[in-house]
Structures are given as C-alpha cells and as structure tokens.
Short mmCIF file of C-alpha atoms in Angstrom, two decimals:
data_model
loop_
_atom_site.label_atom_id
_atom_site.label_comp_id
_atom_site.label_asym_id
_atom_site.label_seq_id
_atom_site.Cartn_x
_atom_site.Cartn_y
_atom_site.Cartn_z
CA MET U 1 -47.66 104.55 21.80
CA ALA U 2 -47.07 105.72 25.38
CA HIS U 3 -45.08 108.85 26.03
CA GLY U 4 -41.42 107.97 26.18
CA ASP U 5 -41.85 104.98 23.89
CA GLU U 6 -41.33 106.93 20.68
CA PRO U 7 -38.87 105.20 18.33
CA LEU U 8 -35.36 106.50 17.83
CA TYR U 9 -33.45 106.54 14.55
CA LEU U 10 -29.67 106.77 14.30
CA GLY U 11 -27.90 108.29 11.31
CA LEU U 12 -24.12 107.99 10.95
CA ASP U 13 -21.81 109.82 8.56
CA CYS U 14 -18.24 108.71 7.90
CA SER U 15 -16.67 111.71 6.19
CA THR U 16 -13.03 112.23 5.27
CA GLN U 17 -12.11 113.77 8.61
CA SER U 18 -14.68 112.54 11.12
CA LEU U 19 -17.49 110.21 12.08
CA SER U 20 -20.72 111.93 13.12
CA ALA U 21 -24.04 110.77 14.52
CA VAL U 22 -27.55 112.22 14.65
CA VAL U 23 -30.36 110.58 16.64
CA LEU U 24 -33.95 111.43 15.78
CA GLU U 25 -37.03 110.81 17.89
CA SER U 26 -40.23 110.35 15.89
CA SER U 27 -43.71 110.87 17.32
CA GLY U 28 -47.05 111.66 15.69
CA GLY U 29 -45.52 112.40 12.32
CA ARG U 30 -42.98 114.86 13.77
CA HIS U 31 -39.27 114.15 14.13
CA ARG U 32 -36.77 116.00 16.27
CA VAL U 33 -33.04 115.71 16.81
CA VAL U 34 -32.30 114.49 20.34
CA LEU U 35 -28.57 113.86 20.05
CA GLU U 36 -25.67 114.97 17.86
CA ARG U 37 -22.10 113.75 18.33
CA SER U 38 -18.91 113.81 16.25
CA LEU U 39 -15.50 112.22 16.50
CA ALA U 40 -12.53 113.70 14.60
CA PHE U 41 -10.15 110.98 13.45
CA ASP U 42 -6.92 112.95 13.92
CA ASP U 43 -7.77 113.96 17.48
CA ALA U 44 -9.57 110.89 18.78
CA LEU U 45 -7.43 108.24 17.07
CA PRO U 46 -3.95 109.80 16.72
CA HIS U 47 -2.21 106.41 16.57
CA TYR U 48 -3.25 106.09 12.91
CA GLY U 49 -1.14 109.14 12.03
CA THR U 50 -3.70 110.73 9.71
CA ARG U 51 -3.75 114.37 8.72
CA HIS U 52 -7.30 115.59 8.17
CA GLY U 53 -8.28 111.93 8.01
CA VAL U 54 -5.76 111.02 5.30
CA LEU U 55 -2.60 108.93 5.69
CA PRO U 56 0.50 111.01 4.87
CA GLY U 57 2.47 110.11 1.75
CA ALA U 58 5.11 111.43 -0.61
CA ASP U 59 2.89 111.55 -3.72
CA PRO U 60 0.27 114.33 -3.50
CA ALA U 61 -1.89 112.55 -6.08
CA ILE U 62 -2.34 109.53 -3.80
CA ALA U 63 -4.83 109.75 -0.92
CA HIS U 64 -5.44 106.71 1.26
CA SER U 65 -7.05 106.15 4.62
CA SER U 66 -7.39 103.26 7.06
CA PRO U 67 -10.52 101.06 7.06
CA VAL U 68 -9.54 99.87 10.53
CA MET U 69 -9.59 103.47 11.77
CA TRP U 70 -13.16 103.88 10.53
CA VAL U 71 -14.23 100.73 12.38
CA GLU U 72 -12.50 101.80 15.60
CA ALA U 73 -14.19 105.20 15.32
CA LEU U 74 -17.55 103.45 14.88
CA ASP U 75 -16.92 101.41 18.03
CA HIS U 76 -15.95 104.53 20.04
CA LEU U 77 -18.90 106.60 18.81
CA LEU U 78 -21.49 103.89 19.48
CA ALA U 79 -20.02 103.45 22.98
CA GLU U 80 -20.40 107.20 23.57
CA ILE U 81 -23.99 107.21 22.31
CA ALA U 82 -24.81 104.25 24.56
CA ALA U 83 -23.45 106.20 27.53
CA ARG U 84 -25.47 109.36 26.86
CA GLY U 85 -28.55 108.29 28.79
CA LEU U 86 -30.95 107.68 25.91
CA ASP U 87 -33.22 104.67 26.25
CA LEU U 88 -31.65 102.78 23.37
CA ARG U 89 -34.21 100.02 23.70
CA ARG U 90 -36.27 102.43 21.57
CA LEU U 91 -33.70 102.38 18.75
CA ALA U 92 -35.75 101.13 15.79
CA ALA U 93 -33.35 101.54 12.87
CA VAL U 94 -29.90 102.72 11.86
CA SER U 95 -28.55 103.90 8.53
CA GLY U 96 -25.43 105.62 7.38
CA SER U 97 -23.65 107.90 4.98
CA ALA U 98 -20.04 107.72 3.89
CA GLN U 99 -17.64 109.64 1.69
CA GLN U 100 -18.24 108.52 -1.86
CA HIS U 101 -15.78 106.70 -4.16
CA GLY U 102 -13.56 105.13 -1.44
CA SER U 103 -12.99 101.37 -1.66
CA VAL U 104 -12.25 98.65 0.91
CA TYR U 105 -10.82 95.24 -0.05
CA LEU U 106 -11.69 92.10 1.95
CA ASN U 107 -10.35 88.55 1.65
CA ASP U 108 -12.32 85.32 1.70
CA SER U 109 -12.22 84.99 5.50
CA ALA U 110 -14.35 88.11 5.96
CA THR U 111 -17.76 86.60 5.27
CA ARG U 112 -17.52 84.17 8.17
CA ALA U 113 -15.54 86.44 10.49
CA LEU U 114 -17.93 89.40 10.26
CA GLY U 115 -20.63 87.25 11.85
CA THR U 116 -18.43 86.03 14.68
CA LEU U 117 -16.74 89.20 15.97
CA ASP U 118 -15.92 88.86 19.67
CA PRO U 119 -17.54 91.67 21.70
CA SER U 120 -15.08 91.15 24.54
CA ARG U 121 -12.06 92.00 22.39
CA PRO U 122 -11.02 95.25 20.67
CA LEU U 123 -12.20 95.48 17.08
CA PRO U 124 -9.03 96.58 15.21
CA PRO U 125 -7.10 93.30 15.60
CA GLN U 126 -10.21 91.42 14.49
CA ILE U 127 -10.61 93.52 11.31
CA VAL U 128 -6.96 93.64 10.18
CA PRO U 129 -6.85 89.94 9.13
CA LEU U 130 -9.92 90.42 6.94
CA LEU U 131 -8.27 92.97 4.64
CA SER U 132 -6.58 91.97 1.39
CA ARG U 133 -5.38 95.56 1.15
CA PRO U 134 -4.47 97.43 4.34
CA VAL U 135 -5.44 100.86 3.02
CA ALA U 136 -8.43 102.33 1.23
CA PRO U 137 -8.02 104.82 -1.64
CA ILE U 138 -10.49 107.66 -1.07
CA TRP U 139 -12.18 110.35 -3.16
CA MET U 140 -9.18 112.69 -2.95
CA ASP U 141 -6.94 110.23 -4.83
CA SER U 142 -6.27 111.54 -8.35
CA SER U 143 -3.58 109.07 -9.41
CA THR U 144 -5.53 107.07 -12.00
CA ASP U 145 -5.50 109.13 -15.21
CA ALA U 146 -4.08 106.20 -17.20
CA GLU U 147 -6.75 103.86 -15.86
CA CYS U 148 -9.50 106.35 -16.73
CA ALA U 149 -8.28 106.55 -20.30
CA ALA U 150 -8.10 102.76 -20.61
CA ILE U 151 -11.64 102.29 -19.27
CA GLU U 152 -13.11 104.94 -21.58
CA THR U 153 -11.36 103.42 -24.60
CA ALA U 154 -12.57 99.92 -23.73
CA VAL U 155 -16.25 100.93 -23.50
CA GLY U 156 -16.24 103.09 -26.64
CA GLY U 157 -15.37 106.54 -25.33
CA PRO U 158 -16.19 108.97 -22.52
CA ALA U 159 -19.61 109.87 -23.92
CA ILE U 160 -20.76 106.26 -23.86
CA LEU U 161 -19.40 105.74 -20.35
CA ALA U 162 -21.19 108.88 -19.14
CA GLN U 163 -24.45 107.90 -20.83
CA ARG U 164 -24.46 104.48 -19.17
CA THR U 165 -22.91 105.22 -15.75
CA GLY U 166 -23.69 108.92 -15.22
CA SER U 167 -20.12 110.23 -15.49
CA ARG U 168 -17.13 110.04 -17.76
CA ALA U 169 -14.17 108.30 -16.12
CA PHE U 170 -12.92 110.30 -13.14
CA ALA U 171 -9.65 109.63 -11.38
CA ARG U 172 -11.39 109.95 -8.03
CA PHE U 173 -14.02 107.33 -8.84
CA THR U 174 -13.90 103.76 -7.62
CA GLY U 175 -13.69 101.89 -10.94
CA PRO U 176 -10.36 103.41 -12.01
CA GLN U 177 -9.02 102.82 -8.49
CA ILE U 178 -9.97 99.14 -8.69
CA ARG U 179 -8.29 98.86 -12.10
CA LYS U 180 -5.09 100.40 -10.74
CA PHE U 181 -5.04 97.92 -7.84
CA ALA U 182 -5.78 94.92 -10.05
CA THR U 183 -3.08 95.77 -12.60
CA ARG U 184 -0.34 96.93 -10.22
CA GLU U 185 -0.94 94.49 -7.36
CA PRO U 186 -2.35 91.41 -9.10
CA ALA U 187 -1.57 89.00 -6.26
CA ALA U 188 -3.40 91.16 -3.72
CA TYR U 189 -6.32 91.58 -6.12
CA ALA U 190 -6.47 87.80 -6.62
CA ALA U 191 -6.72 87.44 -2.83
CA THR U 192 -9.64 89.87 -2.74
CA ASP U 193 -13.05 88.30 -2.28
CA ARG U 194 -15.11 91.49 -1.93
CA VAL U 195 -14.59 95.11 -2.96
CA HIS U 196 -16.77 97.33 -0.82
CA LEU U 197 -17.46 101.02 -0.82
CA VAL U 198 -16.88 102.76 2.51
CA SER U 199 -20.65 102.77 3.03
CA SER U 200 -21.26 99.08 2.37
CA PHE U 201 -18.14 98.09 4.35
CA LEU U 202 -19.33 99.84 7.51
CA ALA U 203 -22.86 98.49 7.04
CA SER U 204 -21.33 95.01 6.77
CA VAL U 205 -19.53 95.49 10.09
CA LEU U 206 -22.81 96.52 11.72
CA VAL U 207 -24.94 93.62 10.43
CA GLY U 208 -22.22 90.94 10.64
CA ARG U 209 -22.46 89.89 7.01
CA GLN U 210 -21.75 91.23 3.53
CA ALA U 211 -24.06 94.20 3.05
CA PRO U 212 -25.31 95.54 -0.29
CA VAL U 213 -24.54 98.87 -1.89
CA ASP U 214 -27.32 101.26 -2.86
CA PRO U 215 -27.73 102.92 -6.30
CA GLY U 216 -26.78 106.32 -4.85
CA ASP U 217 -23.30 105.22 -3.87
CA GLY U 218 -22.93 102.53 -6.54
CA SER U 219 -23.41 105.13 -9.25
CA GLY U 220 -20.24 106.91 -8.13
CA MET U 221 -18.01 104.10 -9.39
CA ASN U 222 -18.15 104.30 -13.22
CA LEU U 223 -19.46 100.73 -13.01
CA MET U 224 -23.26 100.84 -12.55
CA ASP U 225 -25.80 101.14 -15.34
CA LEU U 226 -27.99 104.07 -14.31
CA ALA U 227 -31.17 102.97 -16.03
CA SER U 228 -31.26 99.44 -14.59
CA ALA U 229 -29.38 100.04 -11.30
CA ALA U 230 -27.31 96.94 -12.11
CA TRP U 231 -23.60 96.45 -12.66
CA TRP U 232 -22.75 97.11 -16.33
CA PRO U 233 -20.82 94.09 -17.70
CA LEU U 234 -18.83 96.10 -20.27
CA ALA U 235 -17.58 98.50 -17.59
CA LEU U 236 -16.72 95.61 -15.27
CA ASP U 237 -14.71 93.88 -18.00
CA ALA U 238 -12.89 97.15 -18.75
CA THR U 239 -11.97 97.58 -15.09
CA ALA U 240 -10.68 94.29 -13.67
CA PRO U 241 -10.94 90.53 -14.25
CA ASP U 242 -13.70 88.57 -12.56
CA LEU U 243 -14.98 91.74 -10.90
CA LEU U 244 -18.71 90.94 -10.74
CA ARG U 245 -18.38 88.27 -8.06
CA ARG U 246 -16.23 90.63 -5.99
CA LEU U 247 -18.78 93.45 -5.86
CA PRO U 248 -21.69 93.74 -3.41
CA VAL U 249 -25.18 93.25 -4.73
CA ILE U 250 -27.11 96.46 -5.42
CA ALA U 251 -30.22 96.98 -3.30
CA PRO U 252 -32.72 99.86 -3.07
CA SER U 253 -31.80 102.66 -0.70
CA SER U 254 -34.81 101.88 1.50
CA ALA U 255 -34.00 98.17 1.82
CA ILE U 256 -33.11 96.61 5.17
CA ALA U 257 -29.60 95.11 5.07
CA GLY U 258 -30.09 93.23 8.34
CA ARG U 259 -30.08 93.95 12.05
CA LEU U 260 -27.38 95.08 14.43
CA SER U 261 -25.34 91.93 15.02
CA ARG U 262 -24.94 90.22 18.39
CA HIS U 263 -21.50 91.82 18.58
CA TRP U 264 -23.02 95.30 18.96
CA GLN U 265 -25.85 94.08 21.17
CA PHE U 266 -23.42 92.56 23.68
CA ARG U 267 -20.66 95.16 23.37
CA HIS U 268 -22.77 98.30 23.84
CA GLY U 269 -26.17 97.05 24.96
CA LEU U 270 -27.84 98.01 21.70
CA PRO U 271 -31.04 96.32 20.53
CA ALA U 272 -31.37 94.23 17.40
CA ALA U 273 -32.33 97.37 15.48
CA LYS U 274 -32.85 97.28 11.74
CA VAL U 275 -29.95 98.51 9.61
CA ALA U 276 -31.05 100.18 6.39
CA VAL U 277 -28.69 100.06 3.44
CA TRP U 278 -26.09 102.82 3.71
CA SER U 279 -25.49 105.38 0.97
CA GLY U 280 -22.99 108.06 -0.06
CA ASP U 281 -22.68 111.46 1.56
CA ASN U 282 -24.06 113.34 -1.44
CA PRO U 283 -27.28 111.29 -1.71
CA CYS U 284 -27.77 111.41 2.07
CA SER U 285 -27.27 115.18 2.10
CA LEU U 286 -29.99 115.40 -0.54
CA VAL U 287 -32.44 113.96 1.98
CA GLY U 288 -31.01 115.91 4.94
CA LEU U 289 -31.61 119.15 3.05
CA GLY U 290 -35.16 118.18 2.10
CA LEU U 291 -34.41 117.88 -1.62
CA VAL U 292 -36.75 115.00 -2.39
CA ARG U 293 -38.57 116.27 -5.46
CA GLU U 294 -37.57 117.76 -8.79
CA GLY U 295 -37.51 121.56 -8.69
CA ARG U 296 -35.82 121.86 -5.32
CA VAL U 297 -32.06 122.16 -5.66
CA GLY U 298 -29.29 122.62 -3.15
CA VAL U 299 -26.37 125.01 -3.48
CA SER U 300 -23.44 124.49 -1.15
CA LEU U 301 -21.11 127.47 -0.90
CA GLY U 302 -17.93 126.03 0.54
CA THR U 303 -14.38 125.44 -0.61
CA SER U 304 -16.07 124.37 -3.81
CA ASP U 305 -19.44 125.69 -4.93
CA THR U 306 -21.81 122.82 -5.71
CA ILE U 307 -25.32 122.58 -7.10
CA PHE U 308 -27.32 119.37 -6.83
CA GLY U 309 -30.87 118.14 -6.95
CA VAL U 310 -33.31 115.35 -7.79
CA MET U 311 -34.04 114.46 -11.41
CA ARG U 312 -36.89 112.15 -12.35
CA ALA U 313 -35.00 110.85 -15.39
CA PRO U 314 -31.26 110.14 -15.68
CA ARG U 315 -30.37 113.06 -17.93
CA VAL U 316 -26.61 113.14 -18.50
CA ASP U 317 -24.27 116.08 -19.08
CA ILE U 318 -22.94 115.65 -22.62
CA GLY U 319 -20.18 118.13 -21.74
CA GLY U 320 -18.82 115.64 -19.22
CA THR U 321 -18.48 117.96 -16.22
CA GLY U 322 -21.65 117.04 -14.32
CA HIS U 323 -22.41 113.76 -12.59
CA VAL U 324 -25.55 111.70 -12.17
CA PHE U 325 -25.97 109.50 -9.10
CA GLY U 326 -28.90 107.49 -7.86
CA SER U 327 -31.13 109.21 -5.32
CA PRO U 328 -32.50 107.60 -2.14
CA THR U 329 -35.95 108.59 -3.41
CA GLY U 330 -35.62 106.10 -6.27
CA ASP U 331 -35.05 108.93 -8.74
CA PHE U 332 -31.69 110.36 -9.79
CA MET U 333 -29.40 113.07 -8.50
CA GLY U 334 -27.58 115.58 -10.66
CA ILE U 335 -24.54 117.39 -9.31
CA THR U 336 -22.11 119.97 -10.69
CA VAL U 337 -19.03 121.20 -8.83
CA CYS U 338 -17.14 124.46 -9.41
CA SER U 339 -13.82 124.34 -7.59
CA ASN U 340 -13.32 128.12 -7.26
CA GLY U 341 -15.66 128.76 -4.37
CA SER U 342 -14.75 130.28 -1.01
CA LEU U 343 -11.07 130.71 -1.86
CA ALA U 344 -11.98 132.90 -4.84
CA ARG U 345 -14.23 135.06 -2.70
CA GLU U 346 -11.45 135.34 -0.12
CA ARG U 347 -8.89 136.32 -2.76
CA VAL U 348 -11.06 139.21 -3.92
CA ARG U 349 -11.77 140.27 -0.34
CA ASP U 350 -8.07 140.23 0.57
CA ARG U 351 -6.98 141.92 -2.66
CA HIS U 352 -9.13 144.92 -1.80
CA HIS U 353 -8.37 144.86 1.96
CA LEU U 354 -11.96 144.22 2.98
CA THR U 355 -13.52 142.53 5.97
CA TRP U 356 -16.43 140.20 5.33
CA ASP U 357 -18.75 143.01 6.46
CA GLY U 358 -17.06 145.29 3.95
CA PHE U 359 -17.41 142.60 1.28
CA SER U 360 -21.16 142.45 1.99
CA ARG U 361 -21.55 146.23 1.88
CA ALA U 362 -19.71 146.38 -1.45
CA LEU U 363 -22.07 143.76 -2.85
CA GLU U 364 -25.17 145.51 -1.50
CA THR U 365 -24.21 148.97 -2.79
CA SER U 366 -23.02 147.95 -6.27
CA VAL U 367 -25.36 147.74 -9.25
CA PRO U 368 -26.89 144.37 -10.22
CA GLY U 369 -25.41 143.33 -13.55
CA ASN U 370 -22.28 145.39 -12.79
CA GLY U 371 -22.82 147.50 -15.90
CA GLY U 372 -21.84 144.45 -17.97
CA ALA U 373 -18.45 144.05 -16.28
CA LEU U 374 -17.53 140.38 -15.91
CA MET U 375 -14.96 138.21 -14.16
CA LEU U 376 -14.04 134.57 -14.60
CA PRO U 377 -12.62 133.87 -11.11
CA TRP U 378 -10.36 130.96 -11.95
CA PHE U 379 -7.82 131.53 -9.19
CA GLU U 380 -7.17 127.77 -9.10
CA PRO U 381 -7.59 125.16 -11.85
CA GLU U 382 -11.31 124.83 -12.46
CA ILE U 383 -13.39 121.66 -12.71
CA THR U 384 -16.45 123.26 -14.33
CA PRO U 385 -15.68 124.26 -17.01
CA THR U 386 -12.37 122.44 -17.32
CA VAL U 387 -9.60 125.03 -16.92
CA ALA U 388 -6.10 123.66 -16.44
CA VAL U 389 -4.23 126.98 -16.40
CA PRO U 390 -5.51 129.18 -13.57
CA GLY U 391 -5.85 132.93 -13.75
CA VAL U 392 -8.48 135.65 -13.49
CA ARG U 393 -10.14 136.75 -16.71
CA ARG U 394 -11.86 140.16 -16.87
CA ARG U 395 -14.16 141.87 -19.33
CA SER U 396 -14.79 145.64 -18.96
CA LEU U 397 -13.78 145.33 -15.30
CA ASP U 398 -11.40 147.73 -13.53
CA GLU U 399 -9.25 145.50 -11.36
CA HIS U 400 -8.84 148.34 -8.81
CA ASP U 401 -12.59 148.90 -8.27
CA ALA U 402 -13.32 146.98 -5.08
CA ALA U 403 -17.12 147.01 -5.27
CA ALA U 404 -17.18 146.05 -8.94
CA ASN U 405 -14.80 143.15 -8.34
CA VAL U 406 -16.79 141.92 -5.34
CA ARG U 407 -19.97 141.92 -7.41
CA ALA U 408 -18.18 140.38 -10.38
CA VAL U 409 -16.89 137.38 -8.43
CA VAL U 410 -20.28 136.64 -6.82
CA GLU U 411 -22.25 137.14 -10.03
CA ALA U 412 -19.81 134.93 -11.94
CA GLN U 413 -20.11 132.14 -9.40
CA MET U 414 -23.92 132.24 -9.39
CA MET U 415 -24.11 132.40 -13.19
CA ALA U 416 -21.66 129.51 -13.51
CA LEU U 417 -23.83 127.38 -11.23
CA ALA U 418 -26.96 128.30 -13.20
CA LEU U 419 -25.28 127.77 -16.58
CA HIS U 420 -23.63 124.47 -15.76
CA SER U 421 -26.69 122.93 -14.15
CA ARG U 422 -28.90 123.40 -17.22
CA TRP U 423 -28.01 119.91 -18.38
CA MET U 424 -30.10 118.56 -15.48
CA GLY U 425 -33.23 119.80 -17.26
CA VAL U 426 -34.76 120.92 -13.96
CA ALA U 427 -37.01 123.98 -13.64
CA VAL U 428 -35.75 125.41 -10.36
CA ASP U 429 -38.41 126.84 -8.04
CA VAL U 430 -36.63 126.68 -4.66
CA VAL U 431 -32.91 126.75 -3.78
CA HIS U 432 -31.75 125.43 -0.41
CA ALA U 433 -28.48 127.17 0.42
CA THR U 434 -25.85 125.76 2.77
CA GLY U 435 -22.15 126.18 3.45
CA GLY U 436 -20.14 128.98 5.00
CA ALA U 437 -21.01 131.72 2.50
CA ALA U 438 -24.73 131.00 2.87
CA ALA U 439 -24.53 133.13 6.02
CA ASN U 440 -24.15 136.18 3.74
CA ASP U 441 -27.58 137.60 2.93
CA ALA U 442 -26.24 139.72 0.05
CA ILE U 443 -24.79 136.65 -1.69
CA LEU U 444 -28.12 134.84 -1.28
CA GLN U 445 -29.91 137.77 -2.89
CA VAL U 446 -27.69 137.51 -5.96
CA MET U 447 -28.36 133.76 -6.01
CA ALA U 448 -32.13 134.34 -5.89
CA ASP U 449 -31.98 136.98 -8.62
CA VAL U 450 -29.82 134.88 -10.96
CA PHE U 451 -31.94 131.73 -10.58
CA GLY U 452 -35.25 133.60 -10.41
CA ALA U 453 -36.19 131.36 -7.49
CA GLU U 454 -36.72 131.65 -3.76
CA VAL U 455 -33.60 130.86 -1.75
CA ARG U 456 -33.92 129.30 1.69
CA ARG U 457 -31.04 129.23 4.13
CA LEU U 458 -31.29 126.08 6.23
CA GLU U 459 -29.76 125.63 9.67
CA VAL U 460 -28.50 122.09 9.11
CA ALA U 461 -25.24 121.26 10.85
CA ASN U 462 -24.68 117.78 9.43
CA ALA U 463 -26.93 117.20 6.44
CA ALA U 464 -25.41 113.79 5.61
CA ALA U 465 -25.91 112.28 9.09
CA LEU U 466 -29.37 113.85 9.35
CA GLY U 467 -30.22 112.43 5.93
CA ALA U 468 -29.06 109.01 7.07
CA ALA U 469 -31.31 109.20 10.14
CA LEU U 470 -34.29 110.22 7.99
CA ARG U 471 -33.49 107.36 5.61
CA ALA U 472 -33.50 104.94 8.58
CA LEU U 473 -36.96 106.25 9.56
CA HIS U 474 -38.25 105.95 6.00
CA ALA U 475 -36.90 102.41 5.60
CA ASP U 476 -38.29 101.29 8.96
CA ARG U 477 -41.78 102.55 8.16
CA LEU U 478 -41.67 100.97 4.70
CA ASP U 479 -40.53 97.65 6.18
CA ALA U 480 -43.30 97.80 8.80
CA GLY U 481 -45.98 98.24 6.15
CA ALA U 482 -46.80 101.84 7.17
CA PRO U 483 -44.80 103.79 4.61
CA LEU U 484 -44.21 107.52 4.66
CA SER U 485 -43.84 109.51 1.47
CA TRP U 486 -40.53 111.29 1.10
CA ASP U 487 -42.28 114.64 1.47
CA GLU U 488 -43.81 113.45 4.75
CA THR U 489 -40.42 112.18 5.89
CA VAL U 490 -38.54 115.44 5.40
CA ASP U 491 -41.42 117.83 6.16
CA GLY U 492 -41.96 116.17 9.53
CA LEU U 493 -38.59 117.38 10.79
CA ASP U 494 -38.82 120.00 13.52
CA ALA U 495 -36.21 122.58 12.59
CA PRO U 496 -35.79 126.36 12.80
CA ALA U 497 -37.72 128.23 10.12
CA PRO U 498 -35.38 128.98 7.22
CA LEU U 499 -34.47 132.47 6.10
CA ARG U 500 -36.29 133.10 2.80
CA VAL U 501 -34.83 135.38 0.13
CA ARG U 502 -37.12 136.12 -2.82
CA PRO U 503 -35.95 137.13 -6.29
CA ASP U 504 -36.52 140.57 -7.74
CA PRO U 505 -38.14 140.21 -11.22
CA ALA U 506 -36.32 143.23 -12.65
CA ARG U 507 -32.92 141.98 -11.50
CA HIS U 508 -33.70 138.47 -12.74
CA ALA U 509 -34.36 139.95 -16.20
CA ILE U 510 -30.96 141.67 -16.08
CA TYR U 511 -29.26 138.36 -15.27
CA GLN U 512 -31.09 136.47 -17.98
CA ASP U 513 -29.50 138.82 -20.52
CA LEU U 514 -26.13 138.91 -18.77
CA LEU U 515 -25.96 135.13 -18.63
CA LEU U 516 -25.80 135.01 -22.43
CA THR U 517 -22.83 137.39 -22.40
CA TYR U 518 -21.20 135.47 -19.56
CA ALA U 519 -21.56 132.14 -21.40
CA ALA U 520 -19.98 133.58 -24.55
CA PHE U 521 -17.12 135.08 -22.52
CA GLU U 522 -16.50 131.75 -20.79
CA ARG U 523 -16.52 129.81 -24.07
CA ALA U 524 -14.07 132.23 -25.65
CA GLU U 525 -11.65 132.09 -22.73
CA CYS U 526 -11.82 128.30 -22.56
CA ALA U 527 -11.04 128.17 -26.27
CA ARG U 528 -8.03 130.45 -25.77
CA GLY U 529 -6.65 128.11 -23.13
CA ALA U 530 -3.98 130.39 -21.67
CA ALA U 531 -4.76 132.71 -18.79
CA ALA U 532 -5.47 136.30 -19.78
CA ASP U 533 -4.17 137.76 -16.55
CA GLY U 534 -1.98 134.82 -15.65
CA PRO U 535 -2.07 132.92 -12.37
CA GLY U 536 -1.18 135.99 -10.34
CA PRO U 537 -3.17 138.18 -7.94
CA ALA U 538 -6.84 139.08 -8.15
#
C-alpha cells in the first residue's frame, strides 16, 4: 500500500451529554489516532432544551432524551469530520458506541424511509415522522420499579432472571422501560414496528436499513439469553406482547451491518465504507482500554467507582449487584459499580480542609492497613452493596484524624471493588486505571497493594469512541479475510507508555487479612440497615 493510502477507521460514541469521534489510521500493524472531535448536545444543539443531554421534567425518576437530537448531532459531526482535510476516500469502516439501556421506538414507515433519506434536506424533519414515541428513555431513568418486580415474578424470580440474562431486573434497563411503555401507552406501543437501542438506531440511520444489535448491548436489556446470545422467549413474554418481531436481530459484534448509505455519500462526500455493528459504551470501553483477555480488568475512578473485565464464561453474581454483558471479543464482560466514588473522596477531603495535594500526602504518610481502622464511606445511597440509608460507618477510626480518614476512605473503596468483583471468578494480573482519581499515584499504589496486581494508568481520553474505532478495524479485517486477533488489534495502538505501579508483597499480605475484617464489618452494617453515624458529615 503506497504511503498516504493507509485505511482510516472512524469510531463514534453517543454518550449522555455528547457525541464524540475518533479516527484511526492503520499501517503495517500499527494504528494511530489522527483526529478526535466532540460535540456537546447542550451547547451545539440548544434548541432541544436539554440539560446535560437530558430533557427537563418534573419527575426526577424520569430521564428522557431526543432521538432526533442524536441524529442531528451525527449529521453535524460527520460534516465537521468531512471538512477537516482528511482524505476520506481512505475511510474503510465505521463503528459506534452508545449509552447503554436507552430505547428508540420506530413505526412501520421507518424501514422504507431509512433507505430513502434526502441528502438535500435537513435530517430532523425526515426522522420525526418515523418515531412512534417522540422521546427515548435513557439509562438514568429509574421509574420502573413496578415493572421490574412484575418481570422477575413472571420468569420465576430475580435469581433466574440474572442467571439467564446476566442481571436481575434493573429500573434503568431496557426491558422494564419497554414494559412501562407497552402497559401505559398501549396505542403507541401497537404503532411501534421496531424497538431499537440507541446503538442500533444510529447504526440504522447510517446504513439506511434496520441494523442489528450486538450481544454486548443486547445483554443490557434483561431480555437476552447470555449463553445463546438470542432473545429469551420467557423474558419477552414477561415484558410486552408480540415483542420478538419488534426487536432487532442479534448479530456478532464483528459483523458488518451494511455500508454508509447513499444519503451520507451525497451529503458529506463519504465513501461507501463498511459499518460494523454498533455496541454499548461499556463493551466498547473494554476494547478501548485494551481489556481483551481474562485477567486484565479496568477500574474507573469517577463519580462512581467501577470495575470491569472480560470473562471467558458467563459467571453471574448470585448476590444480584454485578452485571454480565456480552463482550466484543465474543466472551463476556463482568461489571460492578460502587456509587460512592469521587464524591466520597471529596467529602473526606473537605471535612478535613485538605487540598488534593494534602489528601495525597496524608495517604502517603499514613500506615497501610490503618492499624485496623475501617470506614464504610456510604455518603450517598450505595449500589454495591445495596444500602438505602446513607451514612458513614466507622470501626476503630477517630473521625478527627485526617490522615487516618483519608486512608480509610481509599482503602475501603479499593477493598469494596476487590470484594465485590470476586463473583467474576477472574484472577487479576493487571489493572488498567482510568477516571479522574487515577491521576493520583498514591491511590493507585493502594489499588495495586489491595489487588496484588500491577496497575497501569492509561492516557485514554475517550475509551468508548477509541474502542469503536478499533472494533471497526477488527471487523473490516475479518470481513476482508485477513483477520487480526484482539491482542494484535489493541496492542497495535500507538499510545503513550502507561505509568506502571507495582504491588508491595508485604502490604498485599496486610490487605488480604484486612479484607476479611472489612467484609465482616460490611455484612454486619448491611444487616443493621440503619446508618451508624447517620447521613450527616464525614
């Protein structure tokens, strides 16, 4: 291949607040990022009236967004990419990532209309008539507790639902949202011909026909049988009438859904590039962070602290707090979320009047294991374990000792992640750390010591969009009969060398003992139910 003819791969990510793009150039087994762009919905498309990408409403449990806004954002972003000077004739394939669990409802005119979109006209007025429901409930919507209970009862209980679909019924998942729509708006549901996820909806707009859903995103619905990667009839029947014909087909993550339709070729001068099946943001981030084999896990230290990684077999959390999704690698993805992440660290910092530098010094100068002093930092209601009544719990911990409290909150968070990821059955050898708090070397040292594994801090700005671009590359090579392994796909990425933090064996031994005490303390406090210190200050 002559210089300058190297193929380009476009990855898109439709998150809650923005649409982002990463373009990779691939040559000689190496891949490098040549373009990154992002469009914030609130700022770029203010006429939709969203706040942080969500339509305002009176009920805080309801969170909807606009499918038309996502399509208009896609049109704007592709126009911007086309104007950036890249030779887009080299664009070989596109794939995408989207926020999981959101649903889009199309009527029976959509199948024909998607293939005949007029490139000379704005997209929004062409998409509006295709919707049987003008809004899309998204992952933040927690208004379906009654529907969750009904679905679990119908299939034989939460344990059975989790065993078959990877999760007990969650209010934020797509199945309960579909049930709510079907029961409360039966006429609109009857007019619905196709229920898409955000990912499969946007892929459909790109290829000009109904696109499939992949197992990674389909498994976030409480509807897909994990073992067979097929829709589970009992869950469908428990959710809504005649649902099977309304759902997309399920296709492998590396399948080609089609090519960019003539609409996009004429509107923005794009080639008839392949479009690989889109997936959810969590599965795409798995690839973007290089987590393509069992033993590598990711820990995201953000508003919530999350641990996730590949599992070869679909092991399910019998406690009901973890989730299992499909992985783009063809394996499975385990994920556990602890809601008290960065805000808990900030509460301790502020309570003791520390800067972040002071927080780090307190962590570095305090004793690993904290002399047995423990904190359960449940400043807000906790997801893992389930804690409805917030409040800090302490054991042998002086609430006025700044250094001890700093160490206690960080050690508790790392031990909670280690404890509540055991159900995955994965022997962790490497942790890839991301998120805001991953910038703190002292926190990463505690992470390495608790897990007894090397921690690598990766400089990845948009793991989901990058993962989508790598998935497009992988799918293109597979389709062309020159497949890359997943290790070759992610290891070929030219990126800054990660910071590596290695565990100290003596400190790891301390945490192995302390984890037993921590687990007993957590169980006892969960059994008590009420907050020991109440929902007050740290």
